[in-house]
Amino acid sequence: MAQRPPPTPMLQAFVSAAQTGSFARAASELNLTASAISHQIAGLEEWWGLQLFERHSRGVKLTAAGQALLPVTEVFFKGLDAVLHSLNPSKSSPLYLSCTSSLCSSWLIPRMHGSYAEASFNLDLVLNSADISSANLSAHPFDVAVVMGHGNYPDHHVELLMRDEVFPVCSPEFQRVNGNIVLAQIARYPLIHRVDDQVCPSWESWFAFQGLAAPPHHHGPRFPDSSLAISLAIKGGGIALGRTALVHDALKDGSLLALDAPAMMSPAAYYIICRNGRQSEPDIARLFHWLKSQVDEFLREVKSHRGR
């Protein structure tokens, strides 16, 4: 008599933990807690009477039994998805796209406008704004993410999206009230800061790049998100450090202007990432292509605007 198959959630937990090598990452992928994944795996091991994983402090590793059962279980889910999609293609799951919060509001959303009318786009997306780093990858479920960092994202396929420059910006009204702002005296003015700027250049970095002595401590509003700092600068609240992708539209429409100072290349860049092996999935490949095509168009626009 054939053995009764285990519940599907147990199998899903098994496949995800095996593919990610971590109960925590599997939990993030399935929108569960690591404890729930651990219970599902333990239940499956009891159900089959087999040890499927070796537990280690840095993750989990499949046993010989787990390695034998993983391909069969993966084929089951892939076959199930394929048949369900053929029976009801309108029920295909949307892609979850996560984007660092400041780039999402200042760059991505304006460029998504009108894209859904294009046959080449035609993607069912759920957009989430989150600041993902290599340290908190498992805390954010996504299919594709646009992140800012240095390109080190373990277990993920990574492609460079764009680099940008950093330079001081203020509103036309702020400059009108304060007159000509001399580079060497910029610390005399209200400076808008971004806190927790581990990947975003700080004012201290900018002063060092310019060969200027940074003030020992500069009072000023501090924000956890670059787009909030830029918003205050647009309102005339002081001088902010702008990055090309975040301020170009405001420079173009005249709500911000760039001060006369050499631009500093940001040490961090924007990357597109997805789980290793998923980059060849048609919808994910199309999303990667669309994002990079938007960057190509954007960089041509930046170059054209600077040449005026």
One Martini backbone bead per residue (centre of mass of N, CA, C, O) as a GRO file, in nm:
protein
  308
    1MET     BB    1   0.096   0.036   0.023
    2ALA     BB    2   0.080   0.356  -0.013
    3GLN     BB    3   0.204   0.640   0.102
    4ARG     BB    4   0.097   0.905   0.251
    5PRO     BB    5   0.102   1.220   0.181
    6PRO     BB    6   0.207   1.509   0.273
    7PRO     BB    7   0.168   1.815   0.344
    8THR     BB    8   0.234   2.087   0.156
    9PRO     BB    9   0.377   2.281   0.364
   10MET     BB   10   0.607   2.085   0.418
   11LEU     BB   11   0.722   2.081   0.129
   12GLN     BB   12   0.772   2.382   0.101
   13ALA     BB   13   0.973   2.405   0.335
   14PHE     BB   14   1.178   2.206   0.224
   15VAL     BB   15   1.248   2.345  -0.046
   16SER     BB   16   1.326   2.624   0.064
   17ALA     BB   17   1.549   2.532   0.263
   18ALA     BB   18   1.722   2.390   0.048
   19GLN     BB   19   1.765   2.642  -0.145
   20THR     BB   20   1.871   2.848   0.096
   21GLY     BB   21   2.006   2.716   0.368
   22SER     BB   22   1.752   2.836   0.548
   23PHE     BB   23   1.501   2.899   0.767
   24ALA     BB   24   1.489   3.208   0.753
   25ARG     BB   25   1.472   3.235   0.439
   26ALA     BB   26   1.225   3.057   0.410
   27ALA     BB   27   1.039   3.232   0.580
   28SER     BB   28   1.054   3.481   0.397
   29GLU     BB   29   0.954   3.342   0.134
   30LEU     BB   30   0.673   3.230   0.298
   31ASN     BB   31   0.572   3.417   0.530
   32LEU     BB   32   0.724   3.318   0.794
   33THR     BB   33   0.860   3.163   1.053
   34ALA     BB   34   1.128   2.988   1.162
   35SER     BB   35   0.962   2.810   1.355
   36ALA     BB   36   0.760   2.706   1.145
   37ILE     BB   37   0.965   2.568   0.965
   38SER     BB   38   1.082   2.377   1.178
   39HIS     BB   39   0.810   2.228   1.228
   40GLN     BB   40   0.765   2.128   0.939
   41ILE     BB   41   1.025   1.962   0.917
   42ALA     BB   42   0.983   1.783   1.162
   43GLY     BB   43   0.716   1.662   1.055
   44LEU     BB   44   0.840   1.537   0.796
   45GLU     BB   45   1.047   1.355   0.933
   46GLU     BB   46   0.830   1.193   1.088
   47TRP     BB   47   0.659   1.101   0.848
   48TRP     BB   48   0.919   0.954   0.698
   49GLY     BB   49   1.160   0.869   0.891
   50LEU     BB   50   1.367   1.120   0.829
   51GLN     BB   51   1.664   1.287   0.780
   52LEU     BB   52   1.706   1.599   0.599
   53PHE     BB   53   1.887   1.767   0.810
   54GLU     BB   54   2.166   1.956   0.895
   55ARG     BB   55   2.241   2.134   1.179
   56HIS     BB   56   2.364   2.473   1.192
   57SER     BB   57   2.465   2.788   1.282
   58ARG     BB   58   2.464   2.880   0.949
   59GLY     BB   59   2.254   2.641   0.895
   60VAL     BB   60   2.163   2.409   0.635
   61LYS     BB   61   2.191   2.052   0.540
   62LEU     BB   62   2.163   1.802   0.339
   63THR     BB   63   2.101   1.493   0.330
   64ALA     BB   64   2.085   1.212   0.153
   65ALA     BB   65   1.776   1.204   0.169
   66GLY     BB   66   1.725   1.498   0.085
   67GLN     BB   67   1.868   1.479  -0.194
   68ALA     BB   68   1.668   1.258  -0.307
   69LEU     BB   69   1.388   1.430  -0.254
   70LEU     BB   70   1.410   1.712  -0.388
   71PRO     BB   71   1.364   1.667  -0.698
   72VAL     BB   72   1.079   1.544  -0.666
   73THR     BB   73   0.950   1.792  -0.526
   74GLU     BB   74   1.012   2.003  -0.742
   75VAL     BB   75   0.859   1.862  -0.974
   76PHE     BB   76   0.583   1.880  -0.845
   77PHE     BB   77   0.557   2.194  -0.837
   78LYS     BB   78   0.616   2.253  -1.135
   79GLY     BB   79   0.385   2.079  -1.247
   80LEU     BB   80   0.156   2.220  -1.100
   81ASP     BB   81   0.202   2.506  -1.213
   82ALA     BB   82   0.180   2.436  -1.515
   83VAL     BB   83  -0.111   2.326  -1.512
   84LEU     BB   84  -0.254   2.567  -1.381
   85HIS     BB   85  -0.168   2.772  -1.598
   86SER     BB   86  -0.306   2.622  -1.840
   87LEU     BB   87  -0.598   2.636  -1.709
   88ASN     BB   88  -0.519   2.943  -1.557
   89PRO     BB   89  -0.343   3.213  -1.659
   90SER     BB   90  -0.481   3.450  -1.483
   91LYS     BB   91  -0.350   3.311  -1.198
   92SER     BB   92  -0.092   3.431  -1.193
   93SER     BB   93   0.165   3.540  -1.019
   94PRO     BB   94   0.299   3.801  -0.892
   95LEU     BB   95   0.549   4.028  -0.875
   96TYR     BB   96   0.795   4.113  -0.632
   97LEU     BB   97   0.893   4.451  -0.597
   98SER     BB   98   1.182   4.589  -0.459
   99CYS     BB   99   1.263   4.927  -0.331
  100THR     BB  100   1.431   5.171  -0.247
  101SER     BB  101   1.263   5.429  -0.118
  102SER     BB  102   1.385   5.677  -0.267
  103LEU     BB  103   1.384   5.557  -0.558
  104CYS     BB  104   1.088   5.489  -0.576
  105SER     BB  105   0.971   5.787  -0.553
  106SER     BB  106   1.187   5.949  -0.753
  107TRP     BB  107   1.214   5.721  -1.006
  108LEU     BB  108   1.029   5.470  -1.055
  109ILE     BB  109   0.734   5.570  -1.056
  110PRO     BB  110   0.759   5.780  -1.290
  111ARG     BB  111   0.852   5.532  -1.495
  112MET     BB  112   0.578   5.363  -1.474
  113HIS     BB  113   0.431   5.563  -1.620
  114GLY     BB  114   0.266   5.399  -1.888
  115SER     BB  115   0.384   5.101  -1.902
  116TYR     BB  116   0.107   4.935  -1.902
  117ALA     BB  117   0.057   5.018  -2.216
  118GLU     BB  118   0.292   4.831  -2.277
  119ALA     BB  119   0.359   4.532  -2.423
  120SER     BB  120   0.661   4.495  -2.313
  121PHE     BB  121   0.574   4.481  -2.025
  122ASN     BB  122   0.336   4.313  -1.902
  123LEU     BB  123   0.328   4.327  -1.567
  124ASP     BB  124   0.267   4.171  -1.255
  125LEU     BB  125   0.286   4.400  -0.986
  126VAL     BB  126   0.440   4.430  -0.660
  127LEU     BB  127   0.513   4.717  -0.475
  128ASN     BB  128   0.802   4.771  -0.261
  129SER     BB  129   0.928   4.964   0.012
  130ALA     BB  130   1.283   4.893   0.071
  131ASP     BB  131   1.582   4.855   0.274
  132ILE     BB  132   1.816   4.649   0.136
  133SER     BB  133   2.057   4.424   0.263
  134SER     BB  134   2.290   4.180   0.323
  135ALA     BB  135   2.183   4.163   0.634
  136ASN     BB  136   1.839   4.163   0.544
  137LEU     BB  137   1.731   3.958   0.326
  138SER     BB  138   1.539   3.764   0.507
  139ALA     BB  139   1.325   4.009   0.584
  140HIS     BB  140   1.254   4.023   0.258
  141PRO     BB  141   1.014   3.963   0.040
  142PHE     BB  142   1.111   3.865  -0.303
  143ASP     BB  143   1.188   3.855  -0.649
  144VAL     BB  144   1.272   4.162  -0.687
  145ALA     BB  145   1.554   4.394  -0.635
  146VAL     BB  146   1.636   4.730  -0.546
  147VAL     BB  147   1.964   4.821  -0.451
  148MET     BB  148   2.200   4.960  -0.212
  149GLY     BB  149   2.561   4.916  -0.271
  150HIS     BB  150   2.839   4.660  -0.336
  151GLY     BB  151   2.727   4.360  -0.454
  152ASN     BB  152   2.682   4.185  -0.178
  153TYR     BB  153   2.466   3.893  -0.240
  154PRO     BB  154   2.400   3.615  -0.118
  155ASP     BB  155   2.238   3.385  -0.329
  156HIS     BB  156   2.252   3.604  -0.570
  157HIS     BB  157   2.159   3.768  -0.844
  158VAL     BB  158   2.374   4.026  -0.993
  159GLU     BB  159   2.308   4.365  -1.120
  160LEU     BB  160   2.393   4.647  -1.256
  161LEU     BB  161   2.229   4.956  -1.285
  162MET     BB  162   2.362   5.221  -1.117
  163ARG     BB  163   2.536   5.521  -1.103
  164ASP     BB  164   2.608   5.814  -0.892
  165GLU     BB  165   2.602   6.145  -0.799
  166VAL     BB  166   2.726   6.397  -0.562
  167PHE     BB  167   2.544   6.701  -0.459
  168PRO     BB  168   2.455   7.016  -0.389
  169VAL     BB  169   2.123   7.132  -0.287
  170CYS     BB  170   1.864   7.378  -0.368
  171SER     BB  171   1.657   7.627  -0.367
  172PRO     BB  172   1.594   7.918  -0.527
  173GLU     BB  173   1.500   8.068  -0.268
  174PHE     BB  174   1.746   8.011  -0.094
  175GLN     BB  175   1.944   8.160  -0.283
  176ARG     BB  176   1.807   8.434  -0.284
  177VAL     BB  177   1.833   8.487   0.026
  178ASN     BB  178   2.165   8.403   0.040
  179GLY     BB  179   2.293   8.405  -0.218
  180ASN     BB  180   2.608   8.348  -0.280
  181ILE     BB  181   2.742   8.023  -0.248
  182VAL     BB  182   3.027   7.938  -0.098
  183LEU     BB  183   3.199   7.657  -0.075
  184ALA     BB  184   3.388   7.725   0.183
  185GLN     BB  185   3.094   7.831   0.339
  186ILE     BB  186   2.866   7.601   0.367
  187ALA     BB  187   2.863   7.554   0.689
  188ARG     BB  188   2.687   7.823   0.750
  189TYR     BB  189   2.453   7.658   0.657
  190PRO     BB  190   2.181   7.478   0.631
  191LEU     BB  191   2.200   7.131   0.689
  192ILE     BB  192   2.098   6.827   0.544
  193HIS     BB  193   2.049   6.509   0.686
  194ARG     BB  194   2.152   6.163   0.688
  195VAL     BB  195   2.084   5.892   0.852
  196ASP     BB  196   2.230   5.598   0.835
  197ASP     BB  197   2.495   5.637   0.617
  198GLN     BB  198   2.648   5.363   0.506
  199VAL     BB  199   2.599   5.422   0.175
  200CYS     BB  200   2.561   5.720   0.213
  201PRO     BB  201   2.687   6.009   0.171
  202SER     BB  202   2.821   6.242   0.370
  203TRP     BB  203   2.923   6.545   0.464
  204GLU     BB  204   3.201   6.449   0.553
  205SER     BB  205   3.274   6.323   0.279
  206TRP     BB  206   3.239   6.581   0.112
  207PHE     BB  207   3.449   6.757   0.252
  208ALA     BB  208   3.689   6.568   0.192
  209PHE     BB  209   3.663   6.577  -0.121
  210GLN     BB  210   3.703   6.906  -0.121
  211GLY     BB  211   3.923   6.984   0.106
  212LEU     BB  212   3.755   7.028   0.369
  213ALA     BB  213   3.668   7.134   0.677
  214ALA     BB  214   3.484   6.998   0.904
  215PRO     BB  215   3.268   7.047   1.123
  216PRO     BB  216   3.244   6.921   1.434
  217HIS     BB  217   2.933   7.031   1.445
  218HIS     BB  218   2.614   7.003   1.271
  219HIS     BB  219   2.330   7.146   1.273
  220GLY     BB  220   2.036   6.956   1.178
  221PRO     BB  221   1.834   6.791   0.998
  222ARG     BB  222   1.729   6.439   1.028
  223PHE     BB  223   1.711   6.154   0.801
  224PRO     BB  224   1.629   5.814   0.697
  225ASP     BB  225   1.557   5.959   0.414
  226SER     BB  226   1.644   6.110   0.124
  227SER     BB  227   1.364   6.217   0.023
  228LEU     BB  228   1.317   6.397   0.275
  229ALA     BB  229   1.559   6.583   0.240
  230ILE     BB  230   1.474   6.685  -0.042
  231SER     BB  231   1.200   6.805   0.039
  232LEU     BB  232   1.318   7.026   0.223
  233ALA     BB  233   1.486   7.164   0.005
  234ILE     BB  234   1.244   7.245  -0.175
  235LYS     BB  235   1.123   7.425   0.074
  236GLY     BB  236   1.394   7.583   0.193
  237GLY     BB  237   1.558   7.428   0.452
  238GLY     BB  238   1.827   7.384   0.270
  239ILE     BB  239   2.109   7.176   0.231
  240ALA     BB  240   2.157   6.899   0.015
  241LEU     BB  241   2.239   6.576  -0.072
  242GLY     BB  242   2.247   6.479  -0.402
  243ARG     BB  243   2.128   6.239  -0.628
  244THR     BB  244   2.074   6.199  -0.945
  245ALA     BB  245   1.816   6.007  -0.926
  246LEU     BB  246   1.667   6.205  -0.703
  247VAL     BB  247   1.705   6.516  -0.860
  248HIS     BB  248   1.659   6.549  -1.167
  249ASP     BB  249   1.358   6.630  -1.187
  250ALA     BB  250   1.394   6.888  -1.007
  251LEU     BB  251   1.601   7.025  -1.191
  252LYS     BB  252   1.422   7.032  -1.448
  253ASP     BB  253   1.168   7.193  -1.298
  254GLY     BB  254   1.318   7.405  -1.074
  255SER     BB  255   1.301   7.312  -0.755
  256LEU     BB  256   1.609   7.274  -0.813
  257LEU     BB  257   1.963   7.338  -0.745
  258ALA     BB  258   2.295   7.332  -0.830
  259LEU     BB  259   2.581   7.375  -0.696
  260ASP     BB  260   2.905   7.506  -0.733
  261ALA     BB  261   3.037   7.179  -0.755
  262PRO     BB  262   3.200   6.907  -0.736
  263ALA     BB  263   3.136   6.591  -0.809
  264MET     BB  264   3.053   6.289  -0.634
  265MET     BB  265   3.106   5.964  -0.630
  266SER     BB  266   2.936   5.706  -0.539
  267PRO     BB  267   3.031   5.418  -0.366
  268ALA     BB  268   2.749   5.339  -0.426
  269ALA     BB  269   2.506   5.125  -0.583
  270TYR     BB  270   2.275   5.003  -0.809
  271TYR     BB  271   2.087   4.695  -0.783
  272ILE     BB  272   1.990   4.382  -0.918
  273ILE     BB  273   1.792   4.120  -0.761
  274CYS     BB  274   1.794   3.755  -0.725
  275ARG     BB  275   1.757   3.447  -0.705
  276ASN     BB  276   1.930   3.195  -0.776
  277GLY     BB  277   1.804   3.092  -1.107
  278ARG     BB  278   1.566   3.321  -1.171
  279GLN     BB  279   1.676   3.501  -1.418
  280SER     BB  280   1.534   3.302  -1.648
  281GLU     BB  281   1.271   3.394  -1.595
  282PRO     BB  282   1.070   3.565  -1.797
  283ASP     BB  283   0.963   3.794  -1.605
  284ILE     BB  284   1.235   3.862  -1.473
  285ALA     BB  285   1.390   3.925  -1.734
  286ARG     BB  286   1.198   4.158  -1.818
  287LEU     BB  287   1.246   4.335  -1.570
  288PHE     BB  288   1.544   4.375  -1.602
  289HIS     BB  289   1.525   4.502  -1.885
  290TRP     BB  290   1.344   4.742  -1.812
  291LEU     BB  291   1.524   4.877  -1.602
  292LYS     BB  292   1.773   4.916  -1.794
  293SER     BB  293   1.621   5.086  -2.007
  294GLN     BB  294   1.553   5.321  -1.813
  295VAL     BB  295   1.846   5.396  -1.753
  296ASP     BB  296   1.939   5.462  -2.036
  297GLU     BB  297   1.734   5.692  -2.077
  298PHE     BB  298   1.815   5.859  -1.828
  299LEU     BB  299   2.117   5.912  -1.901
  300ARG     BB  300   2.052   6.064  -2.160
  301GLU     BB  301   1.893   6.289  -2.019
  302VAL     BB  302   2.119   6.393  -1.837
  303LYS     BB  303   2.318   6.465  -2.061
  304SER     BB  304   2.131   6.663  -2.210
  305HIS     BB  305   2.085   6.862  -1.969
  306ARG     BB  306   2.391   6.936  -1.927
  307GLY     BB  307   2.429   7.049  -2.238
  308ARG     BB  308   2.258   7.328  -2.213
   0.00000   0.00000   0.00000
